[in-house]
Each structure stands twice: as structure tokens, then as C-alpha cells.
PDB file of C-alpha atoms in Angstrom:
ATOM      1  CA  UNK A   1      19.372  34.432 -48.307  1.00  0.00           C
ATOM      2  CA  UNK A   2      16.584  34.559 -51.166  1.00  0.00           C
ATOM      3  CA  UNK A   3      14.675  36.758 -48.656  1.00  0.00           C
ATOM      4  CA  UNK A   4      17.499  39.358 -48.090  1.00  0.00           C
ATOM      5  CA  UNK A   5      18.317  39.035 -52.000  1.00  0.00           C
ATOM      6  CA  UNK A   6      15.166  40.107 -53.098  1.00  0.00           C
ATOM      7  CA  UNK A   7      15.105  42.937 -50.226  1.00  0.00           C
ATOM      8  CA  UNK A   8      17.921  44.150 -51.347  1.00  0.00           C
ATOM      9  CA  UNK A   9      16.995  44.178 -54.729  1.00  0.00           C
ATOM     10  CA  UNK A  10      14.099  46.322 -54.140  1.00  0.00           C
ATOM     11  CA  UNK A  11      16.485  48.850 -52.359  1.00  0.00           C
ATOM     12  CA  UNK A  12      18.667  48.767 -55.321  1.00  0.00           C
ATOM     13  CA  UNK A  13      15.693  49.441 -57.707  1.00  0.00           C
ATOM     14  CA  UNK A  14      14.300  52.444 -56.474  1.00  0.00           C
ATOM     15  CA  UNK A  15      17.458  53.288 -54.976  1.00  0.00           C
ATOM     16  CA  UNK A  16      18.259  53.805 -59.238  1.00  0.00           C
ATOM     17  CA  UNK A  17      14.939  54.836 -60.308  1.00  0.00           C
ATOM     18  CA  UNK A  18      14.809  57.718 -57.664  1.00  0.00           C
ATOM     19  CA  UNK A  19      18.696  58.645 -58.766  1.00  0.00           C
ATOM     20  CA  UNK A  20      17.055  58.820 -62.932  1.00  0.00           C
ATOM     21  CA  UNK A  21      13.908  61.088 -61.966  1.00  0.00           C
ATOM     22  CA  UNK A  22      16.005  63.178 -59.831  1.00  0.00           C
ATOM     23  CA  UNK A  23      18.455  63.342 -63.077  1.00  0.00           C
ATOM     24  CA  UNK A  24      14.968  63.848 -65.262  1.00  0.00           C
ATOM     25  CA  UNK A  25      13.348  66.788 -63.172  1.00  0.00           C
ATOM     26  CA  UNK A  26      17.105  68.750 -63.143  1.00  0.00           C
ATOM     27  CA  UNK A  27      16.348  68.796 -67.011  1.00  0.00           C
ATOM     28  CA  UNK A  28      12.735  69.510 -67.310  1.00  0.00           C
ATOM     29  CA  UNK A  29      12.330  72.210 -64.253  1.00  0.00           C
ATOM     30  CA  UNK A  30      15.548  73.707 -64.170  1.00  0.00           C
ATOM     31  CA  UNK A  31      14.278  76.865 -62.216  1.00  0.00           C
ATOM     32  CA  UNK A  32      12.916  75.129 -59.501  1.00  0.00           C
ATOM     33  CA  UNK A  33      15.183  75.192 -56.606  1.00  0.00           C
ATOM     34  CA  UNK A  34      17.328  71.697 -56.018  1.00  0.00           C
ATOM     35  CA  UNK A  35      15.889  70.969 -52.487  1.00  0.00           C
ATOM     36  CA  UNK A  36      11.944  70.751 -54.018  1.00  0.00           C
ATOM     37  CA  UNK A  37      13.356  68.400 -57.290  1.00  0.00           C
ATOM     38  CA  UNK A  38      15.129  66.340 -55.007  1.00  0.00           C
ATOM     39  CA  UNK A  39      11.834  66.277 -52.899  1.00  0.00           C
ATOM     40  CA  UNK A  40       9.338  65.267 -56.146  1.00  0.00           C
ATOM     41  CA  UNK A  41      11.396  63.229 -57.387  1.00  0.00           C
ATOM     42  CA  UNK A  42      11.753  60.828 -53.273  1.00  0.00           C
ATOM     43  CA  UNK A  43       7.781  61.323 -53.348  1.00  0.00           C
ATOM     44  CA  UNK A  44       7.431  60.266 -57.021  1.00  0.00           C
ATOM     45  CA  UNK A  45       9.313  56.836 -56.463  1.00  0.00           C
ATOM     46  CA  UNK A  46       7.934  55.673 -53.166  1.00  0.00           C
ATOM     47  CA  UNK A  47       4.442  56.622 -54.769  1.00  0.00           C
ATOM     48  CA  UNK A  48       5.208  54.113 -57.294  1.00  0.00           C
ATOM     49  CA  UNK A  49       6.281  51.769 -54.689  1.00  0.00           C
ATOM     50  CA  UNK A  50       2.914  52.205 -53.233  1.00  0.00           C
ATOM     51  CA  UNK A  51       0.970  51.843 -56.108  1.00  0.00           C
ATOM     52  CA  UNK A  52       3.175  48.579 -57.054  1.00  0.00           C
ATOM     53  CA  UNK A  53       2.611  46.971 -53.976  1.00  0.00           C
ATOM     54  CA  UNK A  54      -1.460  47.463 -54.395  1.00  0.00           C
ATOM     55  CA  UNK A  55      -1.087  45.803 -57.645  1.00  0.00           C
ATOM     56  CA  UNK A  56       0.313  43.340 -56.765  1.00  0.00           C
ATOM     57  CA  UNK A  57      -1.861  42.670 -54.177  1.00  0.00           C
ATOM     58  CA  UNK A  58      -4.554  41.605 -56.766  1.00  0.00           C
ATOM     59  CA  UNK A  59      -2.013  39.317 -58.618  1.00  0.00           C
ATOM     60  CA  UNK A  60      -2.490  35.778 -57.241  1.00  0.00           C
ATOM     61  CA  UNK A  61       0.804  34.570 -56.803  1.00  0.00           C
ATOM     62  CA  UNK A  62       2.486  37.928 -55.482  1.00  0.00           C
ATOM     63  CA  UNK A  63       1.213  39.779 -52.089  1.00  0.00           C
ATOM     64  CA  UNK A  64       1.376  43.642 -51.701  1.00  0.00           C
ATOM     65  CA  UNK A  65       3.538  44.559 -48.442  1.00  0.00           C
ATOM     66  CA  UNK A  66       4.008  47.744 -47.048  1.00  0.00           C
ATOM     67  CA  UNK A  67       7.473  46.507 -45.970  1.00  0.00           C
ATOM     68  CA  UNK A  68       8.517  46.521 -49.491  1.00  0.00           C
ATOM     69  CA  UNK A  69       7.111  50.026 -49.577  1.00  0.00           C
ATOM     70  CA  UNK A  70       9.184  51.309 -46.727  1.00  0.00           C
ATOM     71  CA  UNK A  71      12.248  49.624 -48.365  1.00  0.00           C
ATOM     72  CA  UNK A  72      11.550  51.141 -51.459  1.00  0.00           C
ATOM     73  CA  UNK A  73      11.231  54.598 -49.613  1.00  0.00           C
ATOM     74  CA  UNK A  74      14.768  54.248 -47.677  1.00  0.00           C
ATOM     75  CA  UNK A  75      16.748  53.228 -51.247  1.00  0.00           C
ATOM     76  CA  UNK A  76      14.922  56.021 -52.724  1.00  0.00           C
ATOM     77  CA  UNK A  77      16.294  58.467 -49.547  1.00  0.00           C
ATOM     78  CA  UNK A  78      19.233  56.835 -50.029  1.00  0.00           C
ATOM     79  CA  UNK A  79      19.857  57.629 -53.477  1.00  0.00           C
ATOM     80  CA  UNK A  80      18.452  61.914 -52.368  1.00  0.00           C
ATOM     81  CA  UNK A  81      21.178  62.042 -49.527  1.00  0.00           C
ATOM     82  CA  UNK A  82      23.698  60.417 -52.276  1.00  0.00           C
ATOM     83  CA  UNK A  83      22.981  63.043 -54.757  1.00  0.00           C
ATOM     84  CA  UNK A  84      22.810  66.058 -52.008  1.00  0.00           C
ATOM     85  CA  UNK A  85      26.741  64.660 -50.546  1.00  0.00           C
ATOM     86  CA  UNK A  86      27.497  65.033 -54.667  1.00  0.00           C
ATOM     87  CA  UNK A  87      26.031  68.806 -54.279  1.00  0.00           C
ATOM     88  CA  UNK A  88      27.563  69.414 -51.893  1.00  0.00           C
ATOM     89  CA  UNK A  89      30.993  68.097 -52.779  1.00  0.00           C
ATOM     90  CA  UNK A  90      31.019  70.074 -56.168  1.00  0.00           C
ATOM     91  CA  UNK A  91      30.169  73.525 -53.782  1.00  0.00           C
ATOM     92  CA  UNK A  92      32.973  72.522 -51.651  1.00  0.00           C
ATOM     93  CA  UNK A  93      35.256  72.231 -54.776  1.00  0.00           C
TER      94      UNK A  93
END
């Protein structure tokens, strides 16, 4: 269960950090079209994932895994198709 706890936690992480650049790049490039900040902002997080993981493959007690980088990716496309069902609701409305 510790495994699948700390899985999921990494999920839930980026799943949140991609939701708050997403939120950050609607303020700070407002006249680029939704698709391309949504886009940036999925990129942005897993690059961070990426560049986590090859940190902490030089700490000594952690390991870098590229697992934790793909799980990073799918809470961060998680949290893109979240916000584009949210667009899409508000159209429909």
C-alpha cells in the first residue's frame, strides 16, 4: 500500500501543479488561444517531472524513475482534460 500511496501521490501533485500553471498562463497570455495554454502548461509540468526525477537520481537515498515521470505526465493530462470538460461545460451553458 506505501507503493500505491506514494504513486498516487505523485498523480495528485502534478495532477494540482498542472491545474495552477494552466490557471497562471490564462492570466499572463490571455491572447493566446486556450488549446496552446492548456498545451504549455501539460509540457511545463511533466518537464519538471523530468528534471525531478534526474535530480534525484544524484541524491543517494532517492532513485530517478521514468515511471514516476509517466505518472506525473498522466495526472498532469488528467488535470488538461479536467479543465477542457470545465470549458466545455461553461460553452454548453
Amino acid at each position: 500500500w506505501h507503493l500505491y500511496g506514494r504513486k498516487l501521490a505523485h498523480w495528485v501533485g502534478y495532477f494540482v501543479l498542472t491545474l495552477l500553471v494552466a490557471g497562471a498562463l490564462e492570466h499572463q497570455l490571455p491572447r493566446v488561444a486556450r488549446h496552446w495554454q492548456l498545451a504549455l502548461a501539460l509540457l511545463s509540468t511533466t518537464l519538471f517531472a523530468a528534471i525531478d526525477e534526474m535530480h534525484q537520481a544524484y541524491v543517494p537515498t532517492r532513485v530517478g524513475s521514468l515511471a514516476d515521470v509517466a505518472i506525473d505526465a498522466c495526472g498532469g493530462l488528467c488535470a488538461i482534460l479536467f479543465l477542457l470538460a470545465l470549458d466545455l461545460q461553461s460553452v454548453a451553458d
